Coordinates of C-alpha atoms in Angstrom, one line a residue:
X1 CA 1.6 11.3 6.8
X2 CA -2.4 12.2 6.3
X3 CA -4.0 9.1 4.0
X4 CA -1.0 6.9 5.2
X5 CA -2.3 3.3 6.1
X6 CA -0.4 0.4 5.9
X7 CA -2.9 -2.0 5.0
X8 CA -3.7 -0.6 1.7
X9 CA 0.1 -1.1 0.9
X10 CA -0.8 -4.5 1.5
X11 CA -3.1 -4.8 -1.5
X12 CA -0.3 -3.4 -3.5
X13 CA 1.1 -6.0 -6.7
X14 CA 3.5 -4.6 -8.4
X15 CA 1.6 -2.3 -10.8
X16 CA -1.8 -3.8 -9.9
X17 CA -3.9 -3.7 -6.7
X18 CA -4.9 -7.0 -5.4
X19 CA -6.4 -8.7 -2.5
X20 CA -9.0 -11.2 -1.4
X21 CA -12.6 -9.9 -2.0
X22 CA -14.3 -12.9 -0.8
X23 CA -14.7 -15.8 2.3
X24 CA -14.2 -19.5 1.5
X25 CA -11.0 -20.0 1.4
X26 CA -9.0 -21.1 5.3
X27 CA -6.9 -18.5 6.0
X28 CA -7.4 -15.8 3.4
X29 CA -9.4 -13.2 5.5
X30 CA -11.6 -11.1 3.7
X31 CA -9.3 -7.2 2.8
X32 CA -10.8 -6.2 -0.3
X33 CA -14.1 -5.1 -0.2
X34 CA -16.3 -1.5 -1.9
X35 CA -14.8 0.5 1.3
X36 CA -11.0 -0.2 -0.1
X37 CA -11.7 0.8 -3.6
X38 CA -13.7 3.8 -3.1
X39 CA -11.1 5.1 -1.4
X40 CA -8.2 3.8 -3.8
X41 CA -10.9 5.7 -6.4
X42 CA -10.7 8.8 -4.6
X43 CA -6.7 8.5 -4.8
X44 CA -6.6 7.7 -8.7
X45 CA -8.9 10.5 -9.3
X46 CA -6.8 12.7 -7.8
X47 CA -3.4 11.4 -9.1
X48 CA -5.1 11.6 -12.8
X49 CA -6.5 15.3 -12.3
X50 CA -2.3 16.0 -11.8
X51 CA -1.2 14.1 -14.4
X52 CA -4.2 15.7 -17.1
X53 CA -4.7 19.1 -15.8
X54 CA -8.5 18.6 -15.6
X55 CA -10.4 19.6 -11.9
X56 CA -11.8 15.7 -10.7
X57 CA -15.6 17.0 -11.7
X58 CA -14.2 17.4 -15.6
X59 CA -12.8 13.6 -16.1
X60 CA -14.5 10.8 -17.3
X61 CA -13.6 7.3 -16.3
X62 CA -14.6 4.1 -17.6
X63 CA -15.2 1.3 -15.1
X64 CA -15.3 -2.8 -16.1
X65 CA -15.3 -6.3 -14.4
X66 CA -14.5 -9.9 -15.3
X67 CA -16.3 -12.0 -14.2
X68 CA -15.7 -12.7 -10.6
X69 CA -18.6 -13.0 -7.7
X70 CA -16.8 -10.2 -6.2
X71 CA -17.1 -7.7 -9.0
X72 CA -20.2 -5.8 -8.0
X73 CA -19.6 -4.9 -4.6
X74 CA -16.2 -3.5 -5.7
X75 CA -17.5 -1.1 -8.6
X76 CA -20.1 0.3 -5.9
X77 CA -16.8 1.6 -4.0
X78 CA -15.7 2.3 -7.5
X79 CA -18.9 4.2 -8.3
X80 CA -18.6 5.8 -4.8
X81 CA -15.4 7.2 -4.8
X82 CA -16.1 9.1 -8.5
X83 CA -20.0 10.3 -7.0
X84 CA -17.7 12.0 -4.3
X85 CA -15.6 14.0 -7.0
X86 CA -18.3 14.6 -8.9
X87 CA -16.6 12.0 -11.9
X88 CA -18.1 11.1 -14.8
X89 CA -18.3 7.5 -14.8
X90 CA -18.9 5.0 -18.0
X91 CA -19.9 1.3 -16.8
X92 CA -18.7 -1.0 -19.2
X93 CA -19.9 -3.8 -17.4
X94 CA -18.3 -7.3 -17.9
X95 CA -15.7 -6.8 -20.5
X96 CA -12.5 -7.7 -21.2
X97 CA -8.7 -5.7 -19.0
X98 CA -7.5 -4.7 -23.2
X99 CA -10.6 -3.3 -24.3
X100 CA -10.8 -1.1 -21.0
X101 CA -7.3 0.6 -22.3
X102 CA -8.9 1.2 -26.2
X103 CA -11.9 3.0 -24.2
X104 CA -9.4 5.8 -23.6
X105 CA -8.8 5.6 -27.1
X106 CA -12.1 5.6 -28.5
X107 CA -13.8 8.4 -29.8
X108 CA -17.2 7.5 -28.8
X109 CA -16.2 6.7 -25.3
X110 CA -13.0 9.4 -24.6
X111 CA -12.2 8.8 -21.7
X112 CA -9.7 10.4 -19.3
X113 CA -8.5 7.0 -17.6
X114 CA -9.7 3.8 -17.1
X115 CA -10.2 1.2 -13.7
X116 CA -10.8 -2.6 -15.1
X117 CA -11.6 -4.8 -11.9
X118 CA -10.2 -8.4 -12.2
X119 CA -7.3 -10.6 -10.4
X120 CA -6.8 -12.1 -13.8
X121 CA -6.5 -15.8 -13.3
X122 CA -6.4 -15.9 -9.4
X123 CA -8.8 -18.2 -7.6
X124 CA -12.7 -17.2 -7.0
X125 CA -11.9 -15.4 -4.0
X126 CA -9.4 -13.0 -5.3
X127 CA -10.0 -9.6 -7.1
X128 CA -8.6 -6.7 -7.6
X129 CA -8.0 -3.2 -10.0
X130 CA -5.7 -1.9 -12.8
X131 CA -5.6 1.4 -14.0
X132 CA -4.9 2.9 -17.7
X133 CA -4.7 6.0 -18.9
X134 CA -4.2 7.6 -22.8
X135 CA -0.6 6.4 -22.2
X136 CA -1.0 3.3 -21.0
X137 CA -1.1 0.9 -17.7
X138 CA 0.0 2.4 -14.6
X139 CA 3.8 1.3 -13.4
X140 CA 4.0 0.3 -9.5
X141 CA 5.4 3.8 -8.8
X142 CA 2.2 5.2 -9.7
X143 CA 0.6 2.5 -7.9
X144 CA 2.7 3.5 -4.9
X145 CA 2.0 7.1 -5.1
X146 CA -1.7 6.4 -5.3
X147 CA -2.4 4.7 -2.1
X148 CA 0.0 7.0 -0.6
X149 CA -2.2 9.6 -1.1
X150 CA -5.5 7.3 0.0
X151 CA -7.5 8.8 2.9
X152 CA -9.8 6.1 4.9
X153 CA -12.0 8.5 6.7
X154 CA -13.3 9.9 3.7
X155 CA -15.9 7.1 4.2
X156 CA -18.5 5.4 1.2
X157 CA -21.3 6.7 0.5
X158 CA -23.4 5.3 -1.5
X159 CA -24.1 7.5 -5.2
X160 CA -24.3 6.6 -8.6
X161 CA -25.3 9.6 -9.8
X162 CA -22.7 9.8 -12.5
X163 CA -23.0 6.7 -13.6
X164 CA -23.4 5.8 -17.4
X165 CA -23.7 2.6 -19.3
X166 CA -21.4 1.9 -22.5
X167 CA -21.1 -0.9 -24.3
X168 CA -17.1 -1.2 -24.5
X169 CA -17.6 -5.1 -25.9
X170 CA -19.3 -3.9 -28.7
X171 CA -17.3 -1.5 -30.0
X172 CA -14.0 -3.7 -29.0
X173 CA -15.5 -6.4 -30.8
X174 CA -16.2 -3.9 -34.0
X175 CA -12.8 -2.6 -34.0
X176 CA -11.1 -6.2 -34.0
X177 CA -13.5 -7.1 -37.2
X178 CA -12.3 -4.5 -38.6
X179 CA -8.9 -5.5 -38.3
X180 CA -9.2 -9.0 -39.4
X181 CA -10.8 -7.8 -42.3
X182 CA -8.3 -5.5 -43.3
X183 CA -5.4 -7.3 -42.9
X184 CA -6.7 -10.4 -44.5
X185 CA -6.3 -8.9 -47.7
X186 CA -10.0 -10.5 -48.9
X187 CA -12.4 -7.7 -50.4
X188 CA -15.1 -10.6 -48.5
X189 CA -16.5 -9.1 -45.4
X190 CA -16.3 -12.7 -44.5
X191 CA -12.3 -14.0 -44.4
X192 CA -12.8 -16.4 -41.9
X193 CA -16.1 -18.2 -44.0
X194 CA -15.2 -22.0 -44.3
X195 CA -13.1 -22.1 -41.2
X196 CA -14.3 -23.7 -37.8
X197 CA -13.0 -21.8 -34.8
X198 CA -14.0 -22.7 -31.2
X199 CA -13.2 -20.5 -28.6
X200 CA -12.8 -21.6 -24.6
X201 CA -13.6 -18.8 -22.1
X202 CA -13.2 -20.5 -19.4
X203 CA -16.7 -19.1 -18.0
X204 CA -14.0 -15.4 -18.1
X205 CA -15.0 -13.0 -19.7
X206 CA -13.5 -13.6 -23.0
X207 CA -16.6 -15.5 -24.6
X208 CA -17.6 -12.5 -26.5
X209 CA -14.5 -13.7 -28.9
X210 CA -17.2 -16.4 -30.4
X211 CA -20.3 -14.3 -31.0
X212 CA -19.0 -11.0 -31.5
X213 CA -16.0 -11.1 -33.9
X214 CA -15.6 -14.7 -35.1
X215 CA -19.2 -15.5 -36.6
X216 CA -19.4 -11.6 -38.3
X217 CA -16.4 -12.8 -40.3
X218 CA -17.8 -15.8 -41.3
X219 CA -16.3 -18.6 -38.9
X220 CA -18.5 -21.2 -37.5
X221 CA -18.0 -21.3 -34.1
X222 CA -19.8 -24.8 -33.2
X223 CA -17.8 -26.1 -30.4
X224 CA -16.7 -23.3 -28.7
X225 CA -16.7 -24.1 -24.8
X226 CA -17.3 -22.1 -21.1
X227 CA -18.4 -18.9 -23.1
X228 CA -20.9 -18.1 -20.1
X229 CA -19.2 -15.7 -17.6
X230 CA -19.0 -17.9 -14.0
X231 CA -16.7 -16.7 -11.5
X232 CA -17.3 -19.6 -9.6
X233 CA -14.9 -20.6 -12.4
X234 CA -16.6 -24.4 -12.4
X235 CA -14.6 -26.2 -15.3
X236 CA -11.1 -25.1 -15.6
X237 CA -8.8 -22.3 -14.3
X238 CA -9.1 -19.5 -17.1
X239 CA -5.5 -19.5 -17.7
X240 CA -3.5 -20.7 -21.0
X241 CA -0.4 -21.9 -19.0
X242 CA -2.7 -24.7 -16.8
X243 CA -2.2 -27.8 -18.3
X244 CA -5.9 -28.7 -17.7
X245 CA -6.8 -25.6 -19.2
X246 CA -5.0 -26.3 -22.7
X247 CA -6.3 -30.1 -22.2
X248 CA -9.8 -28.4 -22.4
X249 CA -8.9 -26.2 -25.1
X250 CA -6.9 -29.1 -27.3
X251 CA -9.6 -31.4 -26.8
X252 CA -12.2 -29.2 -28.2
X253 CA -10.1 -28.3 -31.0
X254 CA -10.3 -32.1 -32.3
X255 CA -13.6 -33.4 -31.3
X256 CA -14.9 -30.3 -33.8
X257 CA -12.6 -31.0 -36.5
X258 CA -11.7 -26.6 -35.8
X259 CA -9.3 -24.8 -38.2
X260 CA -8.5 -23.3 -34.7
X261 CA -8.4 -23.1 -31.0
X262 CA -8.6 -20.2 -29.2
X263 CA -8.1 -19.8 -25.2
X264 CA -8.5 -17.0 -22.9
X265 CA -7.4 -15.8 -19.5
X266 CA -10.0 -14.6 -17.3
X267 CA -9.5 -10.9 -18.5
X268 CA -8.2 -11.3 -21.6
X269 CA -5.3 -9.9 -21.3
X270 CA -3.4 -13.7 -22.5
X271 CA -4.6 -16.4 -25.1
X272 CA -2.9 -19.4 -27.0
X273 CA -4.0 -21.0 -29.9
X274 CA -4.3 -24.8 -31.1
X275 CA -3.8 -25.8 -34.4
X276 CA -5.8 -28.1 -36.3
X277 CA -3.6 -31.6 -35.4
X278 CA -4.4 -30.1 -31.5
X279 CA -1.3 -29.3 -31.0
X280 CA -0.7 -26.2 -28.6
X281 CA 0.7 -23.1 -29.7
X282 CA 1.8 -21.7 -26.3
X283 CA 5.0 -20.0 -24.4
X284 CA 7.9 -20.5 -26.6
X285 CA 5.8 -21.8 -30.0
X286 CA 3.5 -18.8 -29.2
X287 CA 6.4 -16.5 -29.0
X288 CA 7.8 -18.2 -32.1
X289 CA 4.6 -17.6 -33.8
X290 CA 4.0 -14.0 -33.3
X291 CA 8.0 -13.1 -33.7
X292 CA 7.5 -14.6 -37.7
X293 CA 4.5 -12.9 -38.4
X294 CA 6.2 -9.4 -36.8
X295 CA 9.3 -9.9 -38.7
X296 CA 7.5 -10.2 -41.7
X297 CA 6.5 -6.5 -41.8
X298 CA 9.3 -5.7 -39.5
X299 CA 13.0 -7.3 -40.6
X300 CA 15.6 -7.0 -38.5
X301 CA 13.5 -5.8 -35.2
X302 CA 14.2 -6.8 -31.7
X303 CA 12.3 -9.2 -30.0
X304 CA 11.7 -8.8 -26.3
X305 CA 11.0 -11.9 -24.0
X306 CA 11.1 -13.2 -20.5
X307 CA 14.3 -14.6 -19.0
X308 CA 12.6 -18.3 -19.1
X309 CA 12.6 -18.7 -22.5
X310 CA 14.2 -21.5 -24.8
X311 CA 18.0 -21.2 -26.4
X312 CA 16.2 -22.9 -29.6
X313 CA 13.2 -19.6 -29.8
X314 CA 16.8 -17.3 -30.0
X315 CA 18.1 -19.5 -32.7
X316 CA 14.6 -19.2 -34.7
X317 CA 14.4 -15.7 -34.6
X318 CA 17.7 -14.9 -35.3
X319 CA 17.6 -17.4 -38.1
X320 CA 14.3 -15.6 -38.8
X321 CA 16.2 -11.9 -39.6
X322 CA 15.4 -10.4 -36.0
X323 CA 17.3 -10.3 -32.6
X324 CA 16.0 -11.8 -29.2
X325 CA 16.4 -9.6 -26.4
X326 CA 15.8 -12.0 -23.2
X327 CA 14.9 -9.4 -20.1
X328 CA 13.1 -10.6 -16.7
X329 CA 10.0 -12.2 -15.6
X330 CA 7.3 -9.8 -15.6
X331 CA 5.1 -8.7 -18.6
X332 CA 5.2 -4.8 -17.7
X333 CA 9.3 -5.3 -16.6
X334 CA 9.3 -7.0 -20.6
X335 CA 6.9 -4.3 -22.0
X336 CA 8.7 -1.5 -21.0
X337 CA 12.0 -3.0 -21.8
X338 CA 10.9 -2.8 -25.5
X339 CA 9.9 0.6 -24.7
X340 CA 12.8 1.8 -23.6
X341 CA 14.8 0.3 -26.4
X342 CA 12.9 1.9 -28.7
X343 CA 13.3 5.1 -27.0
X344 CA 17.1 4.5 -27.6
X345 CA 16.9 4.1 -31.4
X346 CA 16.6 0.3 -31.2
X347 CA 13.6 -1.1 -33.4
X348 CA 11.6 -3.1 -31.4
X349 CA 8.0 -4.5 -32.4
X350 CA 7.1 -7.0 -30.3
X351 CA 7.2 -7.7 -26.1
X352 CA 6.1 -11.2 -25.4
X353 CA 6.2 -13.2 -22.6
X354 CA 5.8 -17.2 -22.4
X355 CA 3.0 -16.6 -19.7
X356 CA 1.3 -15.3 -23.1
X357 CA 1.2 -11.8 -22.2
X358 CA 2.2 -9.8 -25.7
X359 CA 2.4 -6.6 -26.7
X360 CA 2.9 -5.1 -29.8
X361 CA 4.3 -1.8 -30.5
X362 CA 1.5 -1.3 -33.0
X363 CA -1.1 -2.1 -30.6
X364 CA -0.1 0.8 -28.4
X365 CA 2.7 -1.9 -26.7
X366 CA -0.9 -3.0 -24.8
X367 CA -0.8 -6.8 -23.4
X368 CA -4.1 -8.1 -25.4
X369 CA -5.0 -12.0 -26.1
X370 CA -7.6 -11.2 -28.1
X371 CA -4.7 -9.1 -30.2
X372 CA -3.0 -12.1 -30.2
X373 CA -5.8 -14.3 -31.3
X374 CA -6.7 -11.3 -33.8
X375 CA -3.2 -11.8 -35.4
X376 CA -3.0 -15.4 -35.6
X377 CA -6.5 -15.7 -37.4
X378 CA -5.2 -12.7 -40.1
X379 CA -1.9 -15.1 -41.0
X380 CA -4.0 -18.3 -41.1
X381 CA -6.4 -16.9 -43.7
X382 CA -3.5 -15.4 -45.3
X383 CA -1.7 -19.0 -45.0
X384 CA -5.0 -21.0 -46.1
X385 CA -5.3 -19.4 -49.4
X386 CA -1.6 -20.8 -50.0
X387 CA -2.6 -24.3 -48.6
X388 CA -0.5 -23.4 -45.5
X389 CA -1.0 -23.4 -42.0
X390 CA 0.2 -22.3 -39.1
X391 CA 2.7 -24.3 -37.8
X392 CA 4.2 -24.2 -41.1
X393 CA 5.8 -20.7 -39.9
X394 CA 7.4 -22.1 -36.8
X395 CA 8.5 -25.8 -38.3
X396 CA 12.0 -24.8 -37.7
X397 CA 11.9 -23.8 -34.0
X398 CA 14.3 -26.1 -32.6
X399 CA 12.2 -27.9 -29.1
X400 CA 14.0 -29.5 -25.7
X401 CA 12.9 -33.0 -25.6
X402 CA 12.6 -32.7 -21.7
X403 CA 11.2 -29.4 -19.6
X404 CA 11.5 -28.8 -15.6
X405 CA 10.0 -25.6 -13.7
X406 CA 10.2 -26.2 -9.4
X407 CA 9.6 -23.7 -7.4
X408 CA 12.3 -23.5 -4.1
X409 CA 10.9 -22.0 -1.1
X410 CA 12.5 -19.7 1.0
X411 CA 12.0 -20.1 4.3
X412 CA 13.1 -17.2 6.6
X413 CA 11.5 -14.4 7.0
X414 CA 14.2 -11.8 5.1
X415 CA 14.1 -13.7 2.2
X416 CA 15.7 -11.1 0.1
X417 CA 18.9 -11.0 1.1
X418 CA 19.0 -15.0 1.8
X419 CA 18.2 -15.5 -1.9
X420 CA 20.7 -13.5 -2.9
X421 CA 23.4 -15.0 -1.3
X422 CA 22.1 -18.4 -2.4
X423 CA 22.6 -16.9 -6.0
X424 CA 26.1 -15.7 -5.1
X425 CA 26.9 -18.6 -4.0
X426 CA 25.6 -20.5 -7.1
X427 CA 27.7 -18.5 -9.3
X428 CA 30.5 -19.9 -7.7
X429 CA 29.5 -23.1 -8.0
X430 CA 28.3 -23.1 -12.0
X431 CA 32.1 -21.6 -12.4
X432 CA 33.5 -24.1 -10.8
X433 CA 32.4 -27.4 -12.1
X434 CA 33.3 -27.5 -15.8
X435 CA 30.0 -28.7 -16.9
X436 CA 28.0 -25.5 -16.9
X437 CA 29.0 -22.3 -18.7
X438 CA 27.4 -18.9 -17.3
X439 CA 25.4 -17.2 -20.0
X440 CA 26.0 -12.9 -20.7
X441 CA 24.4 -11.2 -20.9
X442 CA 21.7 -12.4 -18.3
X443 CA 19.2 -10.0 -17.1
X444 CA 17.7 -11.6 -14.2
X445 CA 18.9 -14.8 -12.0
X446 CA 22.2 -16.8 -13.3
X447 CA 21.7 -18.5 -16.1
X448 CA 24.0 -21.4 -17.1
X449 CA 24.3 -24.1 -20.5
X450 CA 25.3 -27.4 -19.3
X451 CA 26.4 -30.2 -21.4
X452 CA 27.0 -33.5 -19.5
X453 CA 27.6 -36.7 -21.2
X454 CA 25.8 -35.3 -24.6
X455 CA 23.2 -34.0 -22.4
X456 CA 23.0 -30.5 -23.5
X457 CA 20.3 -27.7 -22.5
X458 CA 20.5 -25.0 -19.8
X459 CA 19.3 -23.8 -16.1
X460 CA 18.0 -20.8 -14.5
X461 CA 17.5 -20.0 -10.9
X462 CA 16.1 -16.5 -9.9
X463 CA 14.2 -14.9 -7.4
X464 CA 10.6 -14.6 -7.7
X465 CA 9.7 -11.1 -8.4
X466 CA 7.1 -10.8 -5.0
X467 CA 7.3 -14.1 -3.2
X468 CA 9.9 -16.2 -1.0
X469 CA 10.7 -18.2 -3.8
X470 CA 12.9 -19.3 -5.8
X471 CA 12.3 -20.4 -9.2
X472 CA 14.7 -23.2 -11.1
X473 CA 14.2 -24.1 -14.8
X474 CA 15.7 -26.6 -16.4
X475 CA 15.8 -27.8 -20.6
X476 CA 17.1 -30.6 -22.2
X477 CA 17.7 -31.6 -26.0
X478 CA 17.6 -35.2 -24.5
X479 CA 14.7 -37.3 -24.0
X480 CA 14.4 -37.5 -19.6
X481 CA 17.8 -35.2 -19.5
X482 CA 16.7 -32.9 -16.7
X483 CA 16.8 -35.7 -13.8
X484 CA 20.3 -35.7 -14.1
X485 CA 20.9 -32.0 -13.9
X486 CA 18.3 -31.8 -11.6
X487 CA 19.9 -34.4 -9.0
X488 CA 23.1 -32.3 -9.4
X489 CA 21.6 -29.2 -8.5
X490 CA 19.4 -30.4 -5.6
X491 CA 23.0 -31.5 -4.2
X492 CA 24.3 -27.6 -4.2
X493 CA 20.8 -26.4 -2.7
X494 CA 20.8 -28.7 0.0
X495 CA 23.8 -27.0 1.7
X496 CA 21.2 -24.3 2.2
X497 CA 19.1 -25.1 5.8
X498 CA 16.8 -22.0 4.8
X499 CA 15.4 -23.4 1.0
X500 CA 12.5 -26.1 1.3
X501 CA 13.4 -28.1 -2.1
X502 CA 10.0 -29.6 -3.8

């Protein structure tokens, strides 16, 4: 088939492209580079001129970066590949994956589809390219369908000859004030005035959180942390599920005395908060958090999360007036399961996944942290003028006491079918030993409750959605209660001479 080339299947990740774009690391050859995405460009452009019914010469595409090393030398392949169609191209420069989505959206901007270049939270050496159009993210169909149609002999020349610059921060930023300040219900142009908010980028590209929408509403922002885009990445992983990334973040929060902690992922796409005790809001408090404030507006609506989440969130939304819906790992797999009930007549406002990925249906169902942040900081002005805060909203969410995540390896070379048959055979096991009951519905993996000796929680083991791994979670309402379970399991896995336990 003409285009067809195996390596550039390689760089596909599920509805992403990713690969490593720079040396340094032992082992991780260099297979990302301006030569990849200017053909990958070419592709897009093509697949987008289908999908619009516009000729490649009459499109306009925006084109951002985090802020990774690698992020020039792929937007020249970027600005290649559109120079060969004769594409309009706007450069957003270093902004944020969300924002790159809303420049479709914009009226200033208009643009036909969008290209954002980041790897999200991925190590220095890693980069990569998602794709948006007016409708949304691209699915890994598209994705598939693109580098089908990629042809390497096309070559790179170098032309930036359609090449604009727009400043897609500043109008993100303008359109987020604007939010705050309308849903705060304050005729101030100022809601946040009085409050103390620092913000950790984690040198992403996330800082422009601080200067651009917190201080025009008033919040003083001394504090705030790693606002200076670095993709050498030198103080923490930009990531809200690393624990020394929420350490940074918590810390912060305290040694200011903030109203609020705010933390990004590289690209923005995730965030958690920290109240004002330091305390993380994060994965299932997160979830909690944004599921109350949706069900406000929204009684009765479905809430849509990964399959890891805790038996005590489904309790406090229920309790709460709305339904939990617990689908698979994955934040498009969750986003588009909230599509698709909605499609079907089920009311559905909010997709959310613990890795803090959200999506709200009124927010175009776009994963955005700084939509996250944006809607935490409306309820806490909101709460503040009551004398409230915000973990007054979730002080019923019912926590485990103990928390296990491993990760089982897989160690032959047709993983799939071997962890499948692991999971067949676990099935058998859960229904035979009286202590664990199988939980249906169960989208993804088996998931069991156990209760042993008045140790009561639950386990799920799935396969990973790309890798030869097998993930096992474990909760416990009791204080050191998944060493038990855990030793129980480990028994049934080691009858397996392909899993490498941890």
């Amino acid at each position: 088939m003409e285009g067809l080339d195996m390596d550039y299947f390689k760089l596909q990740n599920g509805s992403d492209i990713r690969g490593v774009a720079l040396e340094g690391i032992e082992g991780e050859p260099v297979n990302l580079t301006h030569v990849e995405t200017c053909g990958i460009t070419r592709a897009f452009i093509g697949w987008l001129s289908d999908k619009v019914g516009k000729a490649p010469s009459a499109l306009t595409l925006s084109v951002g970066c985090d802020s990774r090393l690698s992020a020039g030398d792929l937007k020249r392949g970027i600005f290649s590949g559109c120079g060969q169609t004769g594409t309009k191209v706007l450069d957003c420069g270093i902004t944020s994956t969300p924002s790159m989505f809303m420049s479709t959206r914009f009226t200033e901007s208009n643009c036909d589809g969008a290209i954002m270049v980041t790897a999200s939270h991925l190590p220095f050496n890693r980069n990569g390219m998602k794709f948006f159009t007016r409708e949304g993210g691209l699915d890994k169909r598209d994705i598939k369908a693109i580098l089908t149609a990629v042809d390497p002999s096309a070559g790179c020349p170098e032309d930036r000859s359609t090449v604009e610059e727009f400043d897609l921060v500043d109008r993100y930023s303008r359109h987020l004030v604007d939010l705050i300040r309308t849903g705060a219900g304050e005729a101030s142009a100022q809601p946040l005035s009085g409050m103390r908010i620092v913000v950790d980028a984690g040198n992403g590209a996330g800082g422009f959180f601080a200067e651009k929408v917190l201080k025009p509403l008033g919040a003083d922002t001394a504090g705030s942390q790693f606002l200076d885009p670095d993709g050498r990445f030198p103080n923490h992983i930009p990531n809200p599920e690393d624990d020394d990334a929420i350490h940074a973040i918590m810390e912060a929060t305290l040694r200011n005395r903030a109203d609020l902690g705010i933390i990004f992922d590289t690209d923005v796409d995730r965030s958690a908060v920290i109240d004002r005790t330091g305390s993380a809001i994060h994965r299932n408090r997160l979830i909690a958090l944004m599921s109350a404030i949706v069900l406000e507006d929204h009684p009765g609506t479905t809430i849509v999360t990964d399959s890891v989440t805790s038996d005590g969130l489904t309790a406090f939304i229920e309790k709460s007036g709305g339904r939990h819906h617990r689908f698979k790992r994955g934040y498009k797999n969750v986003i588009d399961e909230s599509i698709r009930l909605n499609r079907e007549g089920i009311p559905s406002h909010l997709a959310i996944e613990t890795s803090g990925h959200g999506a709200f249906k009124e927010n175009y169902f776009l994963d955005d942290g700084a939509y996250i942040a944006t809607k935490a900081l409306i309820k806490l002005a909101q709460l503040q003028r009551e004398g409230k805060d915000l973990p007054d909203l979730i002080a019923d969410l019912e926590e485990p006491k103990d928390e296990t995540s491993l990760r089982v390896k897989i160690t032959v070379a047709d993983f799939v079918p071997y962890g499948e048959q692991v999971l067949a055979s676990f099935r058998e096991f859960l229904e035979d030993d009286g202590r664990f009951q199988i939980v249906s519905p169960n989208h993804e993996g088996i998931r069991a409750n156990f209760a042993i000796d008045g140790n009561n929680g639950w386990v799920l083991l799935r396969m990973s959605l790309h890798d030869p791994v097998m993930p096992l979670n474990l909760e416990s309402m009791q204080e050191d209660g998944c060493a038990v379970v855990r030793e129980i399991l480990y028994d049934f896995l080691k009858g397996f001479d392909k899993l490498l336990l941890p």
